[in-house]
Coordinates of C-alpha atoms and ligand atoms in Angstrom, one line a residue:
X1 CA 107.3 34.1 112.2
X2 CA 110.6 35.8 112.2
X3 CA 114.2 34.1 111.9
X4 CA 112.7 31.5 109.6
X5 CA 116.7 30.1 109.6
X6 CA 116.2 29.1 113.2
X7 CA 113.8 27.0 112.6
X8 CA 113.9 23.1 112.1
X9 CA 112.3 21.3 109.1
X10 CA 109.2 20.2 110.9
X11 CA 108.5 23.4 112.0
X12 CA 108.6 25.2 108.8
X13 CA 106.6 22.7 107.1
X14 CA 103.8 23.5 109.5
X15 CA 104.3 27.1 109.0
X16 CA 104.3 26.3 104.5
X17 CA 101.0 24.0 105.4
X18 CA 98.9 26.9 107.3
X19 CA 100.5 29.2 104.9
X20 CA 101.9 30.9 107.5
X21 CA 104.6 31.6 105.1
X22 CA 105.9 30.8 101.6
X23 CA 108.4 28.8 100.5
X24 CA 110.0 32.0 98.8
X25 CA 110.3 33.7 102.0
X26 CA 111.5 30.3 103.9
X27 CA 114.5 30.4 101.6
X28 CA 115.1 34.2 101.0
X29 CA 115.3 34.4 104.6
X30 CA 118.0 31.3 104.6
X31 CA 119.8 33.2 101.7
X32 CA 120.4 36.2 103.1
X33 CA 121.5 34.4 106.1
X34 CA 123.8 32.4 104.4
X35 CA 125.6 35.6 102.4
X36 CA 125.9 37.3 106.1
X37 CA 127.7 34.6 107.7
X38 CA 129.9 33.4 104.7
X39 CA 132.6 35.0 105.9
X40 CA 132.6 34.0 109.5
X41 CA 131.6 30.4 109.0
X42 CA 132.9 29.9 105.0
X43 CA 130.5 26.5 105.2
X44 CA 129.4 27.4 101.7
X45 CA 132.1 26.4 98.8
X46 CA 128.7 27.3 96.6
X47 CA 125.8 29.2 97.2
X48 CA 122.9 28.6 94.9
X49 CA 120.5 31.5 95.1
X50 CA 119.3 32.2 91.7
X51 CA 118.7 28.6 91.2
X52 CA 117.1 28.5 95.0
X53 CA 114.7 31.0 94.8
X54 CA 113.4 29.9 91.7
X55 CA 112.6 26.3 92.9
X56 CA 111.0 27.9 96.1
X57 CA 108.2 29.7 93.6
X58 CA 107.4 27.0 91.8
X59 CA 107.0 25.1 95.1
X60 CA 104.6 28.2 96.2
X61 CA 102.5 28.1 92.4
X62 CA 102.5 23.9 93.2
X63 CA 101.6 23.9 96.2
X64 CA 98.2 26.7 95.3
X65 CA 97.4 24.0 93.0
X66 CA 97.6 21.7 95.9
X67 CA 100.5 19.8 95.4
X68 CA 101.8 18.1 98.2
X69 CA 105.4 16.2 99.1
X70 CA 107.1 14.9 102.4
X71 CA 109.7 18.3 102.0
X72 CA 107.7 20.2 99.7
X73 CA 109.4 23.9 100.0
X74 CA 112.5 23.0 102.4
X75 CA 115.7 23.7 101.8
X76 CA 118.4 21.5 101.6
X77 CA 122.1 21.8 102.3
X78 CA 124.5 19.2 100.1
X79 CA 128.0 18.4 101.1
X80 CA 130.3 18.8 98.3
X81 CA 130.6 15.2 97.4
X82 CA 127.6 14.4 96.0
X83 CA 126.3 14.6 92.8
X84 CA 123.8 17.5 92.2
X85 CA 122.5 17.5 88.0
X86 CA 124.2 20.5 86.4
X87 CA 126.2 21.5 89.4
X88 CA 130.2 21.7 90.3
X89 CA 131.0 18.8 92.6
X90 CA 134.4 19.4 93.7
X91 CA 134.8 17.3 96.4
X92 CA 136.7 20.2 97.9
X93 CA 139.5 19.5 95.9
X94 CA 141.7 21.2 93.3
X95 CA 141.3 18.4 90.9
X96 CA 138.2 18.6 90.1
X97 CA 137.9 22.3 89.5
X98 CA 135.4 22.9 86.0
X99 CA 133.5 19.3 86.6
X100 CA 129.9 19.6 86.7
X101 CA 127.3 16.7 87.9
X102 CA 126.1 14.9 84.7
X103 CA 122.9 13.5 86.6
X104 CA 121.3 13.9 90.6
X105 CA 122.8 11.1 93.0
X106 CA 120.1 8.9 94.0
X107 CA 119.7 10.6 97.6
X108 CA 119.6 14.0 95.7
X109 CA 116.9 12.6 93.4
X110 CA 114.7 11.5 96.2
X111 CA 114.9 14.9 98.0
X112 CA 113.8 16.6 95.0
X113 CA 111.2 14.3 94.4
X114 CA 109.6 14.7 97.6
X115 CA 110.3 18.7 97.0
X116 CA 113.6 19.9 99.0
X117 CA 115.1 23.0 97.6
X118 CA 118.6 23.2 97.0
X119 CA 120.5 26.0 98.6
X120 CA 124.1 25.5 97.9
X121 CA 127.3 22.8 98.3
X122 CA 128.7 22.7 101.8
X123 CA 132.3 22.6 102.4
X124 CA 134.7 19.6 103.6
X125 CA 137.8 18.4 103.7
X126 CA 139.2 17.6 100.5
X127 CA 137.2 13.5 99.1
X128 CA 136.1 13.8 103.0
X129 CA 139.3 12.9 104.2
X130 CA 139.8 14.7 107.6
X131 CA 138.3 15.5 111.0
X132 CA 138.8 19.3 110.7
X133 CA 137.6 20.6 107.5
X134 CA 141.5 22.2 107.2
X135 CA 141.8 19.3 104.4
X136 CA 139.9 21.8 101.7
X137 CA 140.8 23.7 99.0
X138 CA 138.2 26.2 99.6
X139 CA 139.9 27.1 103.3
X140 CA 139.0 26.3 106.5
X141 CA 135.4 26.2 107.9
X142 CA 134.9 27.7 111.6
X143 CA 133.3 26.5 114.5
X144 CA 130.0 28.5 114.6
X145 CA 130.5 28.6 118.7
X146 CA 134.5 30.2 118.2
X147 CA 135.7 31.3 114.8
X148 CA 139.3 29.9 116.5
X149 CA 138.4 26.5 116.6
X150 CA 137.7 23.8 114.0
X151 CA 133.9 22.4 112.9
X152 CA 135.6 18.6 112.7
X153 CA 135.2 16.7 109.5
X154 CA 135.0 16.2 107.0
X155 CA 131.4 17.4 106.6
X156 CA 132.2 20.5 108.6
X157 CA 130.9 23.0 106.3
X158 CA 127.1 21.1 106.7
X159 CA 127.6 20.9 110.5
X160 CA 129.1 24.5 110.8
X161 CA 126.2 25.5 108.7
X162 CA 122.6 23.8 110.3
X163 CA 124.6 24.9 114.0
X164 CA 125.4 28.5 112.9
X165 CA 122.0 29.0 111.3
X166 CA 123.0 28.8 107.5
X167 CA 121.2 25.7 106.6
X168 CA 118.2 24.1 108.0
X169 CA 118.9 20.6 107.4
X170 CA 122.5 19.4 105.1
X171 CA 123.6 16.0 104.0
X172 CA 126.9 14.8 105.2
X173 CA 128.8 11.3 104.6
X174 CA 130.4 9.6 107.3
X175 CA 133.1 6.5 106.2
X176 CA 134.9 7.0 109.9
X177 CA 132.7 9.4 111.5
X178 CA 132.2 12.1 109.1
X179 CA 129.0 13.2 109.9
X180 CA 128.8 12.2 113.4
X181 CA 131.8 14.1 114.6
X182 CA 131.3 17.4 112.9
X183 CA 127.4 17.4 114.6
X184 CA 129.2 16.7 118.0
X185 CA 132.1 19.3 117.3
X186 CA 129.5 21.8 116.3
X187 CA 126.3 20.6 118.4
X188 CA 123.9 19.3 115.7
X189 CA 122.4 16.6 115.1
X190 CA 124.3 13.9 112.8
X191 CA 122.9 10.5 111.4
X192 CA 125.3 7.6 109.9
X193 CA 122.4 5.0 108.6
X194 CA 123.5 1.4 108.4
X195 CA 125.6 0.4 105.7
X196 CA 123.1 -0.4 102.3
X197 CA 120.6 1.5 104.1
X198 CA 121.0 4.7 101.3
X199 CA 122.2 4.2 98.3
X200 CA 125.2 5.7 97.6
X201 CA 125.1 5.9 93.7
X202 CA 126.3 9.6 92.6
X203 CA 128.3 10.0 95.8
X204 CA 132.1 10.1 95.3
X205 CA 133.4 7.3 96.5
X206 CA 135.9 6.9 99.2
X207 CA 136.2 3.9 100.9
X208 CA 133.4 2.2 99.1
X209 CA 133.1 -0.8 102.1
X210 CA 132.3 2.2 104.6
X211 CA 130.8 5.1 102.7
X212 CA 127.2 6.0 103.8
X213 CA 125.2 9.0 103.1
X214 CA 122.7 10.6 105.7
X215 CA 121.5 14.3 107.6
X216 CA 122.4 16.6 109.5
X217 CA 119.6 18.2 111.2
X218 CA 118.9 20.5 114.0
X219 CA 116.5 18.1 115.7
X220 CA 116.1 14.1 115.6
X221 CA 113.2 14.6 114.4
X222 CA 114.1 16.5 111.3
X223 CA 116.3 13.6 110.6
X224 CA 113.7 11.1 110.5
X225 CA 112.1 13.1 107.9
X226 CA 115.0 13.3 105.5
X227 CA 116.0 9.2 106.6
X228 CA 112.5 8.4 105.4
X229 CA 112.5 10.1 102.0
X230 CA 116.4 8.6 101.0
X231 CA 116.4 4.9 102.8
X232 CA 115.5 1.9 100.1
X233 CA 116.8 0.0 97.4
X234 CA 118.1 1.4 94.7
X235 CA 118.6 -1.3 91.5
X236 CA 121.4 1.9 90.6
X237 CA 124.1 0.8 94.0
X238 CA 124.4 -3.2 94.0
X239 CA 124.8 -2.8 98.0
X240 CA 121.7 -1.1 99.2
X241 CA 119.5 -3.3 100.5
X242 CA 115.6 -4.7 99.9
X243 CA 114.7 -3.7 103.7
X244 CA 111.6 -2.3 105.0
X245 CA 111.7 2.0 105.5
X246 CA 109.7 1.8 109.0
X247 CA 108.3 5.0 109.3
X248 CA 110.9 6.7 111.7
X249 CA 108.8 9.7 113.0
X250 CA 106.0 7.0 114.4
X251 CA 108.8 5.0 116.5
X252 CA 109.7 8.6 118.8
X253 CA 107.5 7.5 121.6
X254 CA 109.2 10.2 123.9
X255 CA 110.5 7.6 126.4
X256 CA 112.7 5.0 126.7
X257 CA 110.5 2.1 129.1
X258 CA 111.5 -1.4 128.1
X259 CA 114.8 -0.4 126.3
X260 CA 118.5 -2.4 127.5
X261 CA 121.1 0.5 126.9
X262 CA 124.6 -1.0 126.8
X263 CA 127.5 1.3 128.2
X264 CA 130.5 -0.5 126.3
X265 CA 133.7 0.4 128.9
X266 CA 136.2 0.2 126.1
X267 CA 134.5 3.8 125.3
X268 CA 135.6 5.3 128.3
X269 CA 139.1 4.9 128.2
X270 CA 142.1 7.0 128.4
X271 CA 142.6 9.9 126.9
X272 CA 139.5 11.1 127.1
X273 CA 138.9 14.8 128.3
X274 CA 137.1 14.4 131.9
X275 CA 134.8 17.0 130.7
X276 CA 133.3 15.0 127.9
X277 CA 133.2 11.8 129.9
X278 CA 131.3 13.9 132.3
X279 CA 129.0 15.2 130.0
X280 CA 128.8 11.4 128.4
X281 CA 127.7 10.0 132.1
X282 CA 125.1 12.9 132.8
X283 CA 123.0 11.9 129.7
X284 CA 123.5 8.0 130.5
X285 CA 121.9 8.9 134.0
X286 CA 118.9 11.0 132.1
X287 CA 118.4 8.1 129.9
X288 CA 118.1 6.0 132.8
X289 CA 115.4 8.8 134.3
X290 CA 113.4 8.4 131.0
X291 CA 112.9 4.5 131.5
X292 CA 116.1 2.6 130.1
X293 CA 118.0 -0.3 131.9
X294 CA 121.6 0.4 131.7
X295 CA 123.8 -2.5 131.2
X296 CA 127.6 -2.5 130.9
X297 CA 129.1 -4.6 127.9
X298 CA 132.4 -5.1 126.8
X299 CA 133.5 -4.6 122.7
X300 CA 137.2 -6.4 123.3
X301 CA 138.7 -5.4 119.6
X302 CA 137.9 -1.6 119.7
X303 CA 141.7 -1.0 120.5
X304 CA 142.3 -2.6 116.9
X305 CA 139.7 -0.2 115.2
X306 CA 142.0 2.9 114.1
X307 CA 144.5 0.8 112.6
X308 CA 141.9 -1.8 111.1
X309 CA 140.2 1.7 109.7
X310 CA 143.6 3.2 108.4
X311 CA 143.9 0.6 106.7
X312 CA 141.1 -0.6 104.6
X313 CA 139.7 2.9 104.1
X314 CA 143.4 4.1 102.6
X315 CA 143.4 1.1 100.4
X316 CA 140.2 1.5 99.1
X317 CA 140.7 5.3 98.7
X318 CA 143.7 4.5 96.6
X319 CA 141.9 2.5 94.3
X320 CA 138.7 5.0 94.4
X321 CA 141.1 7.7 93.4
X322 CA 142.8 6.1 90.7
X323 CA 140.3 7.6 88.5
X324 CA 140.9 11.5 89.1
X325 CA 143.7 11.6 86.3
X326 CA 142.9 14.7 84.5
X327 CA 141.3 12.2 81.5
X328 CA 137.6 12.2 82.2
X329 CA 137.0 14.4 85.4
X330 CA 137.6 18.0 85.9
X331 CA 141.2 19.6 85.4
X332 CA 143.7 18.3 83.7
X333 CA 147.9 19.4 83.8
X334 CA 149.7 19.9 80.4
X335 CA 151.7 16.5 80.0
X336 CA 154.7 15.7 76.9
X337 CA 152.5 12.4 76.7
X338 CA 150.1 10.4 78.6
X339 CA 151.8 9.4 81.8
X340 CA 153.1 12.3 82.2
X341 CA 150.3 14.4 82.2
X342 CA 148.6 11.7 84.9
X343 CA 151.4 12.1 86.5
X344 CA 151.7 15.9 86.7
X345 CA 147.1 16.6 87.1
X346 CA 148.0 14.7 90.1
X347 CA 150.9 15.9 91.7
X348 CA 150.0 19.4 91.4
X349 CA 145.7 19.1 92.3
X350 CA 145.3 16.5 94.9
X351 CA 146.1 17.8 98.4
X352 CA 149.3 16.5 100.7
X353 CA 146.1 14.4 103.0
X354 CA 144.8 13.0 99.9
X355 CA 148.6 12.1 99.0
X356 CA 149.3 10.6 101.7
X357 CA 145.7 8.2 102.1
X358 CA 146.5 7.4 98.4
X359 CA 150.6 6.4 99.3
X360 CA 149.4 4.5 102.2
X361 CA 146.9 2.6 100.8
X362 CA 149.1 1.6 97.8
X363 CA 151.6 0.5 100.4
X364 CA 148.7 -1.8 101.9
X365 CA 147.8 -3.3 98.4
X366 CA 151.4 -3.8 97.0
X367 CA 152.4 -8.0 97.0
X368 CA 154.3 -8.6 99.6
X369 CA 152.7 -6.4 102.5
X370 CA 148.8 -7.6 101.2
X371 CA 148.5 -10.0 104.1
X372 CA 150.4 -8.3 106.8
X373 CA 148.3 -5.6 106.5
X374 CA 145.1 -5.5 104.8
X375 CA 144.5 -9.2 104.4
X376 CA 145.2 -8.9 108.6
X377 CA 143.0 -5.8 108.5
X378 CA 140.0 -7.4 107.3
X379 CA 140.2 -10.3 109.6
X380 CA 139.9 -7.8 112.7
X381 CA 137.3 -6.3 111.0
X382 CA 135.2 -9.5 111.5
X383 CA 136.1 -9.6 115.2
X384 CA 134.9 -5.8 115.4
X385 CA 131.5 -6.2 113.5
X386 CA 131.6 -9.9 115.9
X387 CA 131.8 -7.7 119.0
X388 CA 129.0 -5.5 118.1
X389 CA 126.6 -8.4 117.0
X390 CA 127.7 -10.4 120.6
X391 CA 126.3 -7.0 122.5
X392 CA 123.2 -6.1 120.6
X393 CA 122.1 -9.8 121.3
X394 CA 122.1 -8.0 125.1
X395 CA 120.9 -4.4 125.0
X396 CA 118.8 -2.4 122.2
X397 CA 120.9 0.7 121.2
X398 CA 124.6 1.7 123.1
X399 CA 125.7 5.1 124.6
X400 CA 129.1 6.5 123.8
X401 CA 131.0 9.3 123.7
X402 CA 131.2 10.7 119.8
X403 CA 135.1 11.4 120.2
X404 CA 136.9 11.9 123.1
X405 CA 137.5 15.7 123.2
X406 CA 135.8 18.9 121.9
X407 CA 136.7 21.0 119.1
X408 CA 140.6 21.4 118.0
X409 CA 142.0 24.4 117.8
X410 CA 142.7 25.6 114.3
X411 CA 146.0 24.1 113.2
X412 CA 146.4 22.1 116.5
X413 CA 146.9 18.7 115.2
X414 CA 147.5 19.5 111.6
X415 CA 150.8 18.9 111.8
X416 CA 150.8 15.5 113.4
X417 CA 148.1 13.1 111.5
X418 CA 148.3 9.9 113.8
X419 CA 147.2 11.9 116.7
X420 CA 144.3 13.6 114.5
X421 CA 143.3 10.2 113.5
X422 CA 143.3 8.7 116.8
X423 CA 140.3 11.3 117.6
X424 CA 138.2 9.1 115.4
X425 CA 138.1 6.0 117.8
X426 CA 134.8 5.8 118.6
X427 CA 133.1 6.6 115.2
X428 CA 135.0 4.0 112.7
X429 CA 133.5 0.9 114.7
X430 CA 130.2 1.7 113.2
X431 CA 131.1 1.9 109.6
X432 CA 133.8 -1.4 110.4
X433 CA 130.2 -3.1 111.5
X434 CA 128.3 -1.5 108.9
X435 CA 125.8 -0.9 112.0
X436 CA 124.2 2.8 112.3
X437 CA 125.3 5.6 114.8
X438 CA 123.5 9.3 115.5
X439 CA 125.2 12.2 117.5
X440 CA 123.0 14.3 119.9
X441 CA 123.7 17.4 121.3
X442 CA 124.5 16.4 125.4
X443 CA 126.4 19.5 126.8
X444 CA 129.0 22.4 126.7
X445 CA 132.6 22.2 127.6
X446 CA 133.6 25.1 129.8
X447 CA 135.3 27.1 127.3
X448 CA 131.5 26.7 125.8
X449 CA 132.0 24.2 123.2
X450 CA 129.3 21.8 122.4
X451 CA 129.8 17.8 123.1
X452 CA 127.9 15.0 121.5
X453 CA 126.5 11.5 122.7
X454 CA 127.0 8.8 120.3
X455 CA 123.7 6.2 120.4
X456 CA 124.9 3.4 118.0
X457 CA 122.6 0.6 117.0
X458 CA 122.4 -2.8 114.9
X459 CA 122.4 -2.7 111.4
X460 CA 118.8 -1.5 110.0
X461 CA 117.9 -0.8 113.6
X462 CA 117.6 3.5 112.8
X463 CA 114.2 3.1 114.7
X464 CA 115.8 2.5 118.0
X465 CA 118.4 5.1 117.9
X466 CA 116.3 7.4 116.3
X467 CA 113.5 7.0 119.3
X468 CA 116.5 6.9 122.1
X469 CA 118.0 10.6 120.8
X470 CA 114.6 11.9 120.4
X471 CA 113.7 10.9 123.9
X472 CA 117.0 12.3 125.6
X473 CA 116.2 15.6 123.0
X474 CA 112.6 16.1 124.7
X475 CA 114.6 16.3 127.8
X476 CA 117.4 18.3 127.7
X477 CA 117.1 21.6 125.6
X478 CA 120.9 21.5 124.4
X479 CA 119.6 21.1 121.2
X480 CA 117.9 24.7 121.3
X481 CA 121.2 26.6 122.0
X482 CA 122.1 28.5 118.9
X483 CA 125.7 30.3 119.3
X484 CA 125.6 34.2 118.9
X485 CA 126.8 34.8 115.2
Ligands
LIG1 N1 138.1 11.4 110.1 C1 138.0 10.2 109.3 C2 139.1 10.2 108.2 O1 139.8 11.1 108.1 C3 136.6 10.0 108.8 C4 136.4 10.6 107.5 C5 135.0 10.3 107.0 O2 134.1 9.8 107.7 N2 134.8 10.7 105.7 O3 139.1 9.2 107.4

């Protein structure tokens, strides 16, 4: 088979199982792929070969002695965020520069286990703060569609990569819509599990109350696969939870009969480009054609979300962060004594976004402005999640928009942050509710830039949204279009 890159994870493992090819050429073929489009894409802060290439022939010698493992041979993208044993995790920051991963994160530990490769450390935007990957001290990621316009964010250098055809499958993290916006932006497939549904211990905290891991993938499919292998408990993170792993790839019946798909009209508000909305109601209508009952519901407090989001997630960034002060991780600043040097490592390594998350949420935490803000903050966070539980006691899985536009134009909104964050109204609901959301490829824009539908679901409930993209994937062939790098 040629253009082994191209290919999705389920399809290569057939090809490794009939020994239609090795595991060595899966991932020389990804390499080389990954060095020719570096400069166009830049989705790589790392690239990993020597390391790579070894793992792949110890998968081949394993696998003539009949080994056998869930990703035996496939190789894996990893956002910059996560731990990785013996590796740089920079976080795409300045601060960290010379830190190496003392152990695997948990996630990273399971992919081994089941035999994923690692290729190399995607980029983002600087502790995943951002929507356009311009938030990273390794530069700017591009759109694999148009090197003039941004991947989204933060986990735009995994997004960029699986759509531009340097990585098969990447992890991402998503605390406002981190993995699910970069998929629609670059048209991927993106998962956000439910909160406690992957354990998050060796990922870099940012907003510890919203953070969850989960893949990027070319098909829905593939992300079942890599869902499967990381959900469950893990006695190392306190808040991922004891709940049955269904096994995801069995629930893709290929239809949608019997389903109650709720079209919340607080989704389809203003602001919106006509283009996406169009795209949005053209998939609703296919959904419809493959068996679901389309309901309208209402989710009254979403007008609340960015601010509730702004909110908590600076807050806990600010205390998250506290711990980047040139003592324990990565760089440190010359100081004349202690508080100085904090001080100074800090001033001079994080980035002006980080700055300001870290200002903002002290400003939130400091006595005085506690209640009016984050004390009020968390209340509306209990109406949001209440909203969410109110509809999925009426309808199975909901159909939104992922964000209201397509991809930004490099350095379009990078000088105005409250309009980049208000781009993120449709993803932070999920990680407010802790419930799960997945973005599916669903059409082009006409200046030929992908858009994504959202499918969001109740906590734990993966299995529905999982079937409900896989169905309206069967149907459509959006996700086949690769752009021409
Ligand atoms: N764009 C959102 C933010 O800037 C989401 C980030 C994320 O999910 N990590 O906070």
């Amino acid at each position: 088979m040629s253009d082994l890159f191209q290919a999705s994870l389920s399809e290569l493992m057939r090809q490794l199982d009939r020994r239609a090819c090795s595991a060595e050429e899966v991932v020389s073929d990804l390499l080389a792929r990954m060095e020719s489009s570096r400069d166009r894409l830049n989705a790589y802060v790392s690239i990993d070969a020597e390391n790579a290439l070894q793992q792949a022939r110890a998968v081949d010698t394993a696998r003539a002695a009949g080994k056998q493992g869930a990703l035996l041979g496939l190789p894996i993208a990893v956002k910059d965020v996560l731990n990785v044993k013996d590796q740089p995790c920079h976080c795409a920051s300045r601060i960290l520069e010379g830190y190496r991963a003392p152990y695997d994160a948990t996630a990273i530990a399971r992919l081994r286990e089941a035999g994923a490769v690692f290729v190399g450390r995607t980029n983002m935007d600087e502790f995943a703060m951002g929507s356009t990957n311009e938030n990273s001290a390794f530069g700017p990621v591009r759109n694999p569609w148009n090197a003039d316009y941004v991947p989204g964010g933060s986990s735009g250098g995994s997004a960029a990569a699986v759509a531009g055809g340097a990585a098969i499958a990447a992890l991402g993290t998503d605390t406002g819509g981190s993995i699910r916006q970069p998929a629609s932006f670059c048209g991927c497939v993106g998962l956000k599990p439910s909160y406690g549904r992957v354990s998050r211990y060796g990922l870099t905290a940012f907003a510890s109350s919203l953070d969850q891991i989960g893949p990027m993938t070319r098909t829905v499919e593939d992300a079942c696969l890599l869902l499967g292998v990381m959900a469950g408990r893990d006695p190392m993170d306190a808040t991922s939870m004891d709940a049955d792993v269904p096994d995801y790839a069995a629930t893709l019946t290929g239809d949608l009969k019997g389903m109650r798909l709720g079209l919340p009209k607080d989704y389809f508000s203003d602001g919106m480009d006509s283009e996406v909305e169009q795209a949005v109601r053209i998939a609703v209508d296919r959904c419809a054609g493959l068996g679901a009952e389309i309901v309208e519901v209402a989710l009254p407090h979403t007008e609340y979300a960015i601010a509730t989001y702004y909110i908590i997630a600076t807050a806990e960034a600010s205390a998250n962060l506290a711990r980047f002060d040139g003592v324990r991780y990565g760089a440190r600043e010359q100081g004349a004594d202690p508080l100085d040097m904090y001080g100074k490592t800090r001033a001079a390594r994080f980035g002006p976004e980080v700055k300001r998350r870290i200002l903002l949420g002290t400003y939130v935490l400091s006595s005085g402005y506690y209640d009016a803000y984050y004390l009020r903050a968390q209340k509306v966070r209990t109406l949001i999640r209440r909203d969410f539980e109110s509809v999925f006691k009426q309808c199975d899985a909901l159909l939104t928009p992922v964000a209201p536009t397509t991809a930004y134009r490099l350095g379009e909104k990078t000088n105005d942050p409250i309009r980049m964050y208000l781009g993120d109204i449709y993803t932070v609901t999920a990680n407010l509710a802790g419930i799960c959301g997945l973005s599916v490829p669903c059409g082009f824009s006409e200046a030929g830039l992908p858009i994504g539908l959202q499918v969001l679901g109740p906590a734990f409930g993966e299995d529905a949204i999982l079937r409900v993209g896989h169905a309206y994937e069967q149907a459509t062939d959006w996700h086949q279009r690769r752009p021409a790098l």
